[in-house]
Amino acid sequence: MAGKNLEPSVEKDWNKVLANLIHHMRLPSFPQVLVEGLGVLAHFDTYLLITYKHALKPIVLHSSYCEEDEPIFFRFINKAYLIDPIFNAIEQGLETGIFRLKDLAPDSFEHTKQYKSCYKDFDLNDEIIFLVPLSQEVVLNISLGRTSKLGSISRSELNRLKAVQPVIQALCQQFWQAQSSHFVHDEYSQRSLEHAINTFTSSLLTPREKQITALVLQGYSSKSVASTLEISTGTVKVHRKSIYLKLNISSEAELFSLFITHLSNA
């Protein structure tokens, strides 16, 4: 039984949810029904179902956010996804499992403009990331957010989600087989972080400075950049000072603002 590892008090409700999900699994209504069903297993205030295909612009399938009301949030989704920790985790080969955002994000991510605009400003206290491979090229990210009112996800909630992960994955794949033709990733938006950095800095920065700029934009601290590139922290700081000088800025916040403006104008 799909819910055999659930508590008896939850299993009965989950079986009803599962029956409803099976009924809708090949219909356009599936994402909404899925979100409602997951609410039986874990509490959350916000949700976002979004698909990634390589470096193409992601597609939002279902969301609690409104593009008209949350323009900054969608600006990051549409333009700055290249520096998003979830996108980069997928690009590095992670395509299935349940995680917390903090498990995937670099050590200095909470200090980035992306975090402040997309998480802190929306009072998100915790976020559960459900990654589902839909095909050889497409990965679905189901993000379930919790504001400070709900606090962090509990161990029992996380265990419930893990218990039903295989069946959720199978249902999502059935939905995608039936509905994928309605969600076409825009080929013209294809690009990589490396390409974005090159067009952003042009010939101003050295190859090493471009590497460091990319890592800083993703939320890596100087210490983590040093570890990743196998150089000293002092060398990273010297490079960062040079980067700021060449770009005529004086802070990390200005670097993010300049990069986001570049992506918006690209």
PDB file of N, CA, C and O in Angstrom, residues 223-261:
ATOM      1  N   LYS A 223      35.264  31.885   1.874  1.00  0.00           N
ATOM      2  CA  LYS A 223      35.866  30.636   2.337  1.00  0.00           C
ATOM      3  C   LYS A 223      35.456  29.464   1.440  1.00  0.00           C
ATOM      4  O   LYS A 223      36.282  28.624   1.070  1.00  0.00           O
ATOM      5  N   SER A 224      34.168  29.408   1.070  1.00  0.00           N
ATOM      6  CA  SER A 224      33.680  28.329   0.218  1.00  0.00           C
ATOM      7  C   SER A 224      34.207  28.458  -1.203  1.00  0.00           C
ATOM      8  O   SER A 224      34.496  27.450  -1.860  1.00  0.00           O
ATOM      9  N   VAL A 225      34.323  29.688  -1.684  1.00  0.00           N
ATOM     10  CA  VAL A 225      34.901  29.913  -3.017  1.00  0.00           C
ATOM     11  C   VAL A 225      36.336  29.389  -3.033  1.00  0.00           C
ATOM     12  O   VAL A 225      36.753  28.708  -3.973  1.00  0.00           O
ATOM     13  N   ALA A 226      37.071  29.705  -1.976  1.00  0.00           N
ATOM     14  CA  ALA A 226      38.458  29.255  -1.881  1.00  0.00           C
ATOM     15  C   ALA A 226      38.540  27.732  -1.893  1.00  0.00           C
ATOM     16  O   ALA A 226      39.384  27.144  -2.579  1.00  0.00           O
ATOM     17  N   SER A 227      37.652  27.085  -1.146  1.00  0.00           N
ATOM     18  CA  SER A 227      37.642  25.623  -1.088  1.00  0.00           C
ATOM     19  C   SER A 227      37.284  25.020  -2.443  1.00  0.00           C
ATOM     20  O   SER A 227      37.893  24.041  -2.885  1.00  0.00           O
ATOM     21  N   THR A 228      36.297  25.619  -3.123  1.00  0.00           N
ATOM     22  CA  THR A 228      35.848  25.115  -4.421  1.00  0.00           C
ATOM     23  C   THR A 228      36.937  25.233  -5.482  1.00  0.00           C
ATOM     24  O   THR A 228      37.148  24.317  -6.283  1.00  0.00           O
ATOM     25  N   LEU A 229      37.632  26.361  -5.477  1.00  0.00           N
ATOM     26  CA  LEU A 229      38.653  26.621  -6.494  1.00  0.00           C
ATOM     27  C   LEU A 229      40.050  26.199  -6.052  1.00  0.00           C
ATOM     28  O   LEU A 229      41.017  26.353  -6.817  1.00  0.00           O
ATOM     29  N   GLU A 230      40.147  25.714  -4.806  1.00  0.00           N
ATOM     30  CA  GLU A 230      41.425  25.249  -4.249  1.00  0.00           C
ATOM     31  C   GLU A 230      42.481  26.352  -4.263  1.00  0.00           C
ATOM     32  O   GLU A 230      43.618  26.169  -4.724  1.00  0.00           O
ATOM     33  N   ILE A 231      42.073  27.510  -3.760  1.00  0.00           N
ATOM     34  CA  ILE A 231      42.986  28.631  -3.567  1.00  0.00           C
ATOM     35  C   ILE A 231      42.780  29.151  -2.158  1.00  0.00           C
ATOM     36  O   ILE A 231      41.865  28.710  -1.452  1.00  0.00           O
ATOM     37  N   SER A 232      43.589  30.084  -1.719  1.00  0.00           N
ATOM     38  CA  SER A 232      43.462  30.600  -0.355  1.00  0.00           C
ATOM     39  C   SER A 232      42.339  31.626  -0.251  1.00  0.00           C
ATOM     40  O   SER A 232      41.972  32.278  -1.240  1.00  0.00           O
ATOM     41  N   THR A 233      41.806  31.771   0.953  1.00  0.00           N
ATOM     42  CA  THR A 233      40.751  32.764   1.189  1.00  0.00           C
ATOM     43  C   THR A 233      41.286  34.164   0.915  1.00  0.00           C
ATOM     44  O   THR A 233      40.571  35.026   0.384  1.00  0.00           O
ATOM     45  N   GLY A 234      42.546  34.399   1.262  1.00  0.00           N
ATOM     46  CA  GLY A 234      43.150  35.702   1.014  1.00  0.00           C
ATOM     47  C   GLY A 234      43.195  36.027  -0.473  1.00  0.00           C
ATOM     48  O   GLY A 234      42.935  37.167  -0.876  1.00  0.00           O
ATOM     49  N   THR A 235      43.496  35.023  -1.294  1.00  0.00           N
ATOM     50  CA  THR A 235      43.529  35.223  -2.745  1.00  0.00           C
ATOM     51  C   THR A 235      42.139  35.566  -3.273  1.00  0.00           C
ATOM     52  O   THR A 235      41.986  36.433  -4.146  1.00  0.00           O
ATOM     53  N   VAL A 236      41.110  34.890  -2.724  1.00  0.00           N
ATOM     54  CA  VAL A 236      39.730  35.177  -3.133  1.00  0.00           C
ATOM     55  C   VAL A 236      39.386  36.623  -2.808  1.00  0.00           C
ATOM     56  O   VAL A 236      38.785  37.344  -3.623  1.00  0.00           O
ATOM     57  N   LYS A 237      39.774  37.085  -1.629  1.00  0.00           N
ATOM     58  CA  LYS A 237      39.469  38.460  -1.220  1.00  0.00           C
ATOM     59  C   LYS A 237      40.160  39.476  -2.114  1.00  0.00           C
ATOM     60  O   LYS A 237      39.597  40.534  -2.433  1.00  0.00           O
ATOM     61  N   VAL A 238      41.373  39.165  -2.523  1.00  0.00           N
ATOM     62  CA  VAL A 238      42.091  40.055  -3.444  1.00  0.00           C
ATOM     63  C   VAL A 238      41.355  40.122  -4.784  1.00  0.00           C
ATOM     64  O   VAL A 238      41.171  41.203  -5.355  1.00  0.00           O
ATOM     65  N   HIS A 239      40.920  38.961  -5.269  1.00  0.00           N
ATOM     66  CA  HIS A 239      40.175  38.920  -6.532  1.00  0.00           C
ATOM     67  C   HIS A 239      38.848  39.681  -6.413  1.00  0.00           C
ATOM     68  O   HIS A 239      38.449  40.401  -7.341  1.00  0.00           O
ATOM     69  N   ARG A 240      38.155  39.516  -5.286  1.00  0.00           N
ATOM     70  CA  ARG A 240      36.880  40.209  -5.106  1.00  0.00           C
ATOM     71  C   ARG A 240      37.069  41.717  -5.114  1.00  0.00           C
ATOM     72  O   ARG A 240      36.259  42.459  -5.691  1.00  0.00           O
ATOM     73  N   LYS A 241      38.128  42.185  -4.483  1.00  0.00           N
ATOM     74  CA  LYS A 241      38.423  43.616  -4.473  1.00  0.00           C
ATOM     75  C   LYS A 241      38.664  44.117  -5.894  1.00  0.00           C
ATOM     76  O   LYS A 241      38.184  45.197  -6.290  1.00  0.00           O
ATOM     77  N   SER A 242      39.376  43.303  -6.673  1.00  0.00           N
ATOM     78  CA  SER A 242      39.653  43.671  -8.067  1.00  0.00           C
ATOM     79  C   SER A 242      38.367  43.681  -8.893  1.00  0.00           C
ATOM     80  O   SER A 242      38.160  44.571  -9.726  1.00  0.00           O
ATOM     81  N   ILE A 243      37.492  42.702  -8.653  1.00  0.00           N
ATOM     82  CA  ILE A 243      36.212  42.618  -9.373  1.00  0.00           C
ATOM     83  C   ILE A 243      35.372  43.857  -9.108  1.00  0.00           C
ATOM     84  O   ILE A 243      34.840  44.483 -10.038  1.00  0.00           O
ATOM     85  N   TYR A 244      35.253  44.230  -7.846  1.00  0.00           N
ATOM     86  CA  TYR A 244      34.459  45.404  -7.480  1.00  0.00           C
ATOM     87  C   TYR A 244      35.028  46.668  -8.117  1.00  0.00           C
ATOM     88  O   TYR A 244      34.281  47.534  -8.606  1.00  0.00           O
ATOM     89  N   LEU A 245      36.362  46.761  -8.124  1.00  0.00           N
ATOM     90  CA  LEU A 245      37.013  47.948  -8.690  1.00  0.00           C
ATOM     91  C   LEU A 245      36.740  48.040 -10.191  1.00  0.00           C
ATOM     92  O   LEU A 245      36.390  49.111 -10.704  1.00  0.00           O
ATOM     93  N   LYS A 246      36.868  46.920 -10.893  1.00  0.00           N
ATOM     94  CA  LYS A 246      36.659  46.923 -12.341  1.00  0.00           C
ATOM     95  C   LYS A 246      35.202  47.190 -12.719  1.00  0.00           C
ATOM     96  O   LYS A 246      34.930  47.767 -13.782  1.00  0.00           O
ATOM     97  N   LEU A 247      34.273  46.744 -11.877  1.00  0.00           N
ATOM     98  CA  LEU A 247      32.846  46.950 -12.168  1.00  0.00           C
ATOM     99  C   LEU A 247      32.316  48.247 -11.561  1.00  0.00           C
ATOM    100  O   LEU A 247      31.119  48.541 -11.659  1.00  0.00           O
ATOM    101  N   ASN A 248      33.208  48.961 -10.901  1.00  0.00           N
ATOM    102  CA  ASN A 248      32.855  50.252 -10.295  1.00  0.00           C
ATOM    103  C   ASN A 248      31.744  50.110  -9.244  1.00  0.00           C
ATOM    104  O   ASN A 248      30.774  50.867  -9.224  1.00  0.00           O
ATOM    105  N   ILE A 249      31.874  49.103  -8.399  1.00  0.00           N
ATOM    106  CA  ILE A 249      30.926  48.880  -7.308  1.00  0.00           C
ATOM    107  C   ILE A 249      31.724  48.706  -6.020  1.00  0.00           C
ATOM    108  O   ILE A 249      32.956  48.595  -6.051  1.00  0.00           O
ATOM    109  N   SER A 250      31.020  48.674  -4.898  1.00  0.00           N
ATOM    110  CA  SER A 250      31.733  48.584  -3.618  1.00  0.00           C
ATOM    111  C   SER A 250      31.184  47.512  -2.689  1.00  0.00           C
ATOM    112  O   SER A 250      31.645  47.390  -1.559  1.00  0.00           O
ATOM    113  N   SER A 251      30.187  46.734  -3.142  1.00  0.00           N
ATOM    114  CA  SER A 251      29.607  45.733  -2.248  1.00  0.00           C
ATOM    115  C   SER A 251      29.027  44.562  -3.037  1.00  0.00           C
ATOM    116  O   SER A 251      28.786  44.656  -4.244  1.00  0.00           O
ATOM    117  N   GLU A 252      28.784  43.475  -2.318  1.00  0.00           N
ATOM    118  CA  GLU A 252      28.179  42.290  -2.908  1.00  0.00           C
ATOM    119  C   GLU A 252      26.756  42.586  -3.367  1.00  0.00           C
ATOM    120  O   GLU A 252      26.302  42.097  -4.398  1.00  0.00           O
ATOM    121  N   ALA A 253      26.050  43.405  -2.584  1.00  0.00           N
ATOM    122  CA  ALA A 253      24.677  43.772  -2.930  1.00  0.00           C
ATOM    123  C   ALA A 253      24.636  44.491  -4.274  1.00  0.00           C
ATOM    124  O   ALA A 253      23.747  44.249  -5.101  1.00  0.00           O
ATOM    125  N   GLU A 254      25.605  45.366  -4.515  1.00  0.00           N
ATOM    126  CA  GLU A 254      25.663  46.073  -5.791  1.00  0.00           C
ATOM    127  C   GLU A 254      25.978  45.111  -6.928  1.00  0.00           C
ATOM    128  O   GLU A 254      25.467  45.276  -8.049  1.00  0.00           O
ATOM    129  N   LEU A 255      26.798  44.112  -6.644  1.00  0.00           N
ATOM    130  CA  LEU A 255      27.117  43.108  -7.660  1.00  0.00           C
ATOM    131  C   LEU A 255      25.856  42.371  -8.087  1.00  0.00           C
ATOM    132  O   LEU A 255      25.614  42.180  -9.289  1.00  0.00           O
ATOM    133  N   PHE A 256      25.035  41.964  -7.125  1.00  0.00           N
ATOM    134  CA  PHE A 256      23.786  41.274  -7.432  1.00  0.00           C
ATOM    135  C   PHE A 256      22.853  42.172  -8.233  1.00  0.00           C
ATOM    136  O   PHE A 256      22.257  41.738  -9.220  1.00  0.00           O
ATOM    137  N   SER A 257      22.713  43.411  -7.803  1.00  0.00           N
ATOM    138  CA  SER A 257      21.814  44.346  -8.493  1.00  0.00           C
ATOM    139  C   SER A 257      22.258  44.554  -9.934  1.00  0.00           C
ATOM    140  O   SER A 257      21.434  44.576 -10.852  1.00  0.00           O
ATOM    141  N   LEU A 258      23.552  44.700 -10.129  1.00  0.00           N
ATOM    142  CA  LEU A 258      24.096  44.924 -11.465  1.00  0.00           C
ATOM    143  C   LEU A 258      23.853  43.702 -12.350  1.00  0.00           C
ATOM    144  O   LEU A 258      23.481  43.824 -13.527  1.00  0.00           O
ATOM    145  N   PHE A 259      24.037  42.508 -11.777  1.00  0.00           N
ATOM    146  CA  PHE A 259      23.855  41.278 -12.545  1.00  0.00           C
ATOM    147  C   PHE A 259      22.391  41.066 -12.912  1.00  0.00           C
ATOM    148  O   PHE A 259      22.070  40.688 -14.044  1.00  0.00           O
ATOM    149  N   ILE A 260      21.487  41.310 -11.971  1.00  0.00           N
ATOM    150  CA  ILE A 260      20.071  41.139 -12.237  1.00  0.00           C
ATOM    151  C   ILE A 260      19.596  42.116 -13.303  1.00  0.00           C
ATOM    152  O   ILE A 260      18.809  41.785 -14.182  1.00  0.00           O
ATOM    153  N   THR A 261      20.118  43.333 -13.243  1.00  0.00           N
ATOM    154  CA  THR A 261      19.781  44.334 -14.264  1.00  0.00           C
ATOM    155  C   THR A 261      20.272  43.868 -15.639  1.00  0.00           C
ATOM    156  O   THR A 261      19.563  44.010 -16.640  1.00  0.00           O
TER     157      THR A 261
END
